[in-house]
């Protein structure tokens, strides 16, 4: 191994750790928010539907804010870079608002106002940290870097649970302060160690800008979306559709499992609520190997295989319809899903026409995934109304199978394009 190669790998590991730290800090507050804000709302609101509507406010804001802020960061030019200024400005404000949540819980209008302000600010930098991955890391290494980021994000569920168990009942204000402190610590480390103005993508953008003609290229979100829709190569548009479809399947497999356990498996509410816990561990164990296999055999192929495993596991879980069988099925399904979750955004980045749009593409990925998260439970719920709870896992498998078909179509398009130019694409998928 040459000294240069060793240095590059060291820099890759370093930036991967820092991006994972930033995502861990963000998701620590989000996971705790999702688990502990509903009880605060329930003190004032009896309607579960209204509580759910208020808790979905952050997703609705994200659909509009995240692509815009990702695009805004793409066009930012400072000595600090184009991503770090947003993180350094947004994280302290979001942390302060997060700490304020339990202090405003006595008044419903104040609580809702702070929730809205936190969701608004936190959404403005949610896609920014992940966009550092393609900024710094070469295409062939992005899957394993994104795997580390996904693992960090998944670990926040455990952190939020531990804080809830040990602090929420007796020290609610301290409980909210800990995720905020993690966010501030992460911001300090990033501010002190990262200058994304030195990233290869930032330098490439500067070089491209110097070569542009007097009429600048269009880079607004709507222009980028129009380019994706009108492109004769439908790969990017189809990938966004696949992300939406699999987001539907994944969200339904998470949010409807408790009533499934109660209705189809005759379990208590508490026992049914624990059905997905082992699958979270399975996801953590499978994420990095999924990235390595994708880099060796191809990301699109790995995604299709992983989603097929996800669907097949749920069908088998229906055939062996017991609590143990369901837990095993969900573990195998989560391991298969990790291949999609780790690689989908990497494929989208690698399909980008240039480094100009990495942030915008990160926002578009998030919107597609969040759209699936919004539609999936409702769609599968409607299927359950027709087919009954015992077939819920099959209903989810059907949606996942549609996503597999779309990914297979993208794979054929990419192979056809490679054949047309008598060589493989320069950017690995």
Coordinates of C-alpha atoms in Angstrom, one line a residue, residues 121-292:
X121 CA -34.9 24.9 12.2
X122 CA -34.0 21.2 12.5
X123 CA -35.3 20.5 9.0
X124 CA -33.1 23.2 7.5
X125 CA -29.9 21.3 8.3
X126 CA -31.2 17.7 8.3
X127 CA -30.0 16.8 4.7
X128 CA -26.8 19.0 5.0
X129 CA -24.6 16.6 7.0
X130 CA -25.3 13.6 4.8
X131 CA -24.4 15.6 1.7
X132 CA -20.9 15.8 3.1
X133 CA -20.5 12.1 2.2
X134 CA -20.4 12.6 -1.6
X135 CA -18.5 15.9 -1.1
X136 CA -15.5 14.2 0.4
X137 CA -15.8 10.5 -0.5
X138 CA -15.2 8.9 -3.9
X139 CA -18.1 7.1 -5.5
X140 CA -16.7 3.6 -5.0
X141 CA -16.4 4.1 -1.2
X142 CA -19.7 5.9 -0.6
X143 CA -21.7 2.8 0.3
X144 CA -19.6 1.8 3.3
X145 CA -19.4 5.5 4.4
X146 CA -23.2 5.7 4.2
X147 CA -23.5 2.4 6.1
X148 CA -21.6 3.9 9.0
X149 CA -23.9 6.9 8.9
X150 CA -27.0 4.7 8.9
X151 CA -25.6 2.7 11.9
X152 CA -25.0 5.9 13.8
X153 CA -28.6 7.0 13.0
X154 CA -30.0 3.6 14.2
X155 CA -28.0 3.8 17.4
X156 CA -29.9 6.9 18.4
X157 CA -33.0 4.8 19.0
X158 CA -31.2 3.0 21.8
X159 CA -29.9 6.3 23.2
X160 CA -33.4 7.8 23.2
X161 CA -34.7 4.7 24.9
X162 CA -32.0 4.8 27.6
X163 CA -32.6 8.4 28.4
X164 CA -36.4 7.7 28.6
X165 CA -35.9 4.8 30.9
X166 CA -33.5 6.5 33.4
X167 CA -34.4 10.2 33.3
X168 CA -37.8 11.2 31.8
X169 CA -40.0 10.3 34.8
X170 CA -37.9 12.1 37.5
X171 CA -35.9 14.6 35.5
X172 CA -37.7 15.6 32.3
X173 CA -35.8 18.8 31.8
X174 CA -32.5 17.1 32.1
X175 CA -33.7 14.4 29.7
X176 CA -34.3 16.9 27.0
X177 CA -31.1 18.7 27.7
X178 CA -28.9 15.6 27.0
X179 CA -29.7 15.2 23.3
X180 CA -29.3 19.0 22.9
X181 CA -25.9 18.8 24.5
X182 CA -24.9 16.0 22.2
X183 CA -25.9 18.2 19.3
X184 CA -23.8 21.1 20.5
X185 CA -20.8 18.9 21.1
X186 CA -21.1 17.5 17.6
X187 CA -21.4 21.1 16.2
X188 CA -18.2 22.1 18.1
X189 CA -16.2 19.1 16.7
X190 CA -17.4 19.8 13.1
X191 CA -16.7 23.5 13.4
X192 CA -13.2 22.8 14.7
X193 CA -12.2 20.0 12.3
X194 CA -14.1 20.2 9.0
X195 CA -13.7 22.7 6.1
X196 CA -15.7 21.4 3.3
X197 CA -14.2 24.1 1.1
X198 CA -11.3 21.6 0.8
X199 CA -13.5 18.7 -0.3
X200 CA -13.0 17.3 -3.8
X201 CA -16.6 18.1 -4.7
X202 CA -16.3 21.7 -3.7
X203 CA -13.1 22.1 -5.7
X204 CA -14.8 20.4 -8.7
X205 CA -17.7 22.8 -8.4
X206 CA -15.4 25.8 -8.4
X207 CA -13.6 24.5 -11.5
X208 CA -16.8 23.9 -13.3
X209 CA -18.0 27.4 -12.4
X210 CA -14.9 28.9 -14.0
X211 CA -15.5 27.0 -17.2
X212 CA -19.2 27.9 -17.5
X213 CA -20.4 30.3 -20.2
X214 CA -21.8 33.7 -19.6
X215 CA -25.3 32.1 -19.1
X216 CA -25.1 30.1 -15.9
X217 CA -26.6 26.7 -15.6
X218 CA -30.0 26.4 -14.0
X219 CA -29.7 25.1 -10.5
X220 CA -33.0 25.8 -8.8
X221 CA -34.9 22.9 -7.3
X222 CA -37.7 23.1 -9.8
X223 CA -35.2 23.2 -12.7
X224 CA -33.4 20.2 -11.3
X225 CA -36.7 18.3 -10.9
X226 CA -37.6 19.3 -14.5
X227 CA -34.3 17.9 -15.7
X228 CA -34.9 14.6 -13.9
X229 CA -38.5 14.3 -15.3
X230 CA -37.6 15.2 -18.9
X231 CA -34.4 13.2 -19.1
X232 CA -34.6 10.5 -21.7
X233 CA -32.8 8.2 -19.3
X234 CA -35.4 7.5 -16.7
X235 CA -33.0 6.1 -14.1
X236 CA -33.1 9.0 -11.7
X237 CA -36.9 9.4 -11.8
X238 CA -37.4 5.6 -11.4
X239 CA -35.0 5.6 -8.5
X240 CA -37.1 8.3 -6.7
X241 CA -40.2 6.1 -7.4
X242 CA -38.4 3.0 -5.9
X243 CA -37.4 5.0 -2.8
X244 CA -41.0 6.1 -2.4
X245 CA -42.3 2.5 -2.8
X246 CA -39.9 0.9 -0.5
X247 CA -40.3 3.7 2.0
X248 CA -44.0 2.8 2.0
X249 CA -43.2 -0.9 2.7
X250 CA -40.6 -0.1 5.4
X251 CA -42.8 2.4 7.2
X252 CA -45.7 0.0 7.3
X253 CA -43.5 -2.8 8.6
X254 CA -42.5 -0.5 11.5
X255 CA -45.7 1.4 12.4
X256 CA -48.3 -1.3 12.0
X257 CA -46.6 -4.2 13.7
X258 CA -48.1 -3.6 17.1
X259 CA -51.7 -3.8 16.0
X260 CA -50.7 -6.8 13.8
X261 CA -49.3 -8.6 16.8
X262 CA -52.5 -7.9 18.8
X263 CA -55.0 -8.8 16.0
X264 CA -53.2 -11.6 14.1
X265 CA -51.0 -13.1 16.8
X266 CA -53.3 -12.5 19.9
X267 CA -50.5 -10.7 21.8
X268 CA -50.8 -8.1 24.4
X269 CA -50.1 -4.5 23.5
X270 CA -46.8 -4.5 25.3
X271 CA -45.5 -7.7 23.9
X272 CA -46.6 -6.7 20.4
X273 CA -44.8 -3.4 20.8
X274 CA -41.5 -5.3 21.3
X275 CA -41.7 -7.4 18.0
X276 CA -39.5 -5.0 16.1
X277 CA -36.7 -4.6 18.7
X278 CA -34.6 -7.7 17.6
X279 CA -34.9 -6.5 14.0
X280 CA -33.2 -3.3 14.9
X281 CA -30.2 -5.2 16.0
X282 CA -30.3 -7.3 12.8
X283 CA -30.2 -4.1 10.8
X284 CA -27.2 -2.8 12.7
X285 CA -25.3 -6.1 12.1
X286 CA -26.2 -6.2 8.4
X287 CA -25.6 -2.6 7.3
X288 CA -21.9 -2.6 6.8
X289 CA -21.7 -6.1 5.2
X290 CA -24.4 -4.9 2.8
X291 CA -22.3 -1.9 1.8
X292 CA -19.2 -4.1 1.2

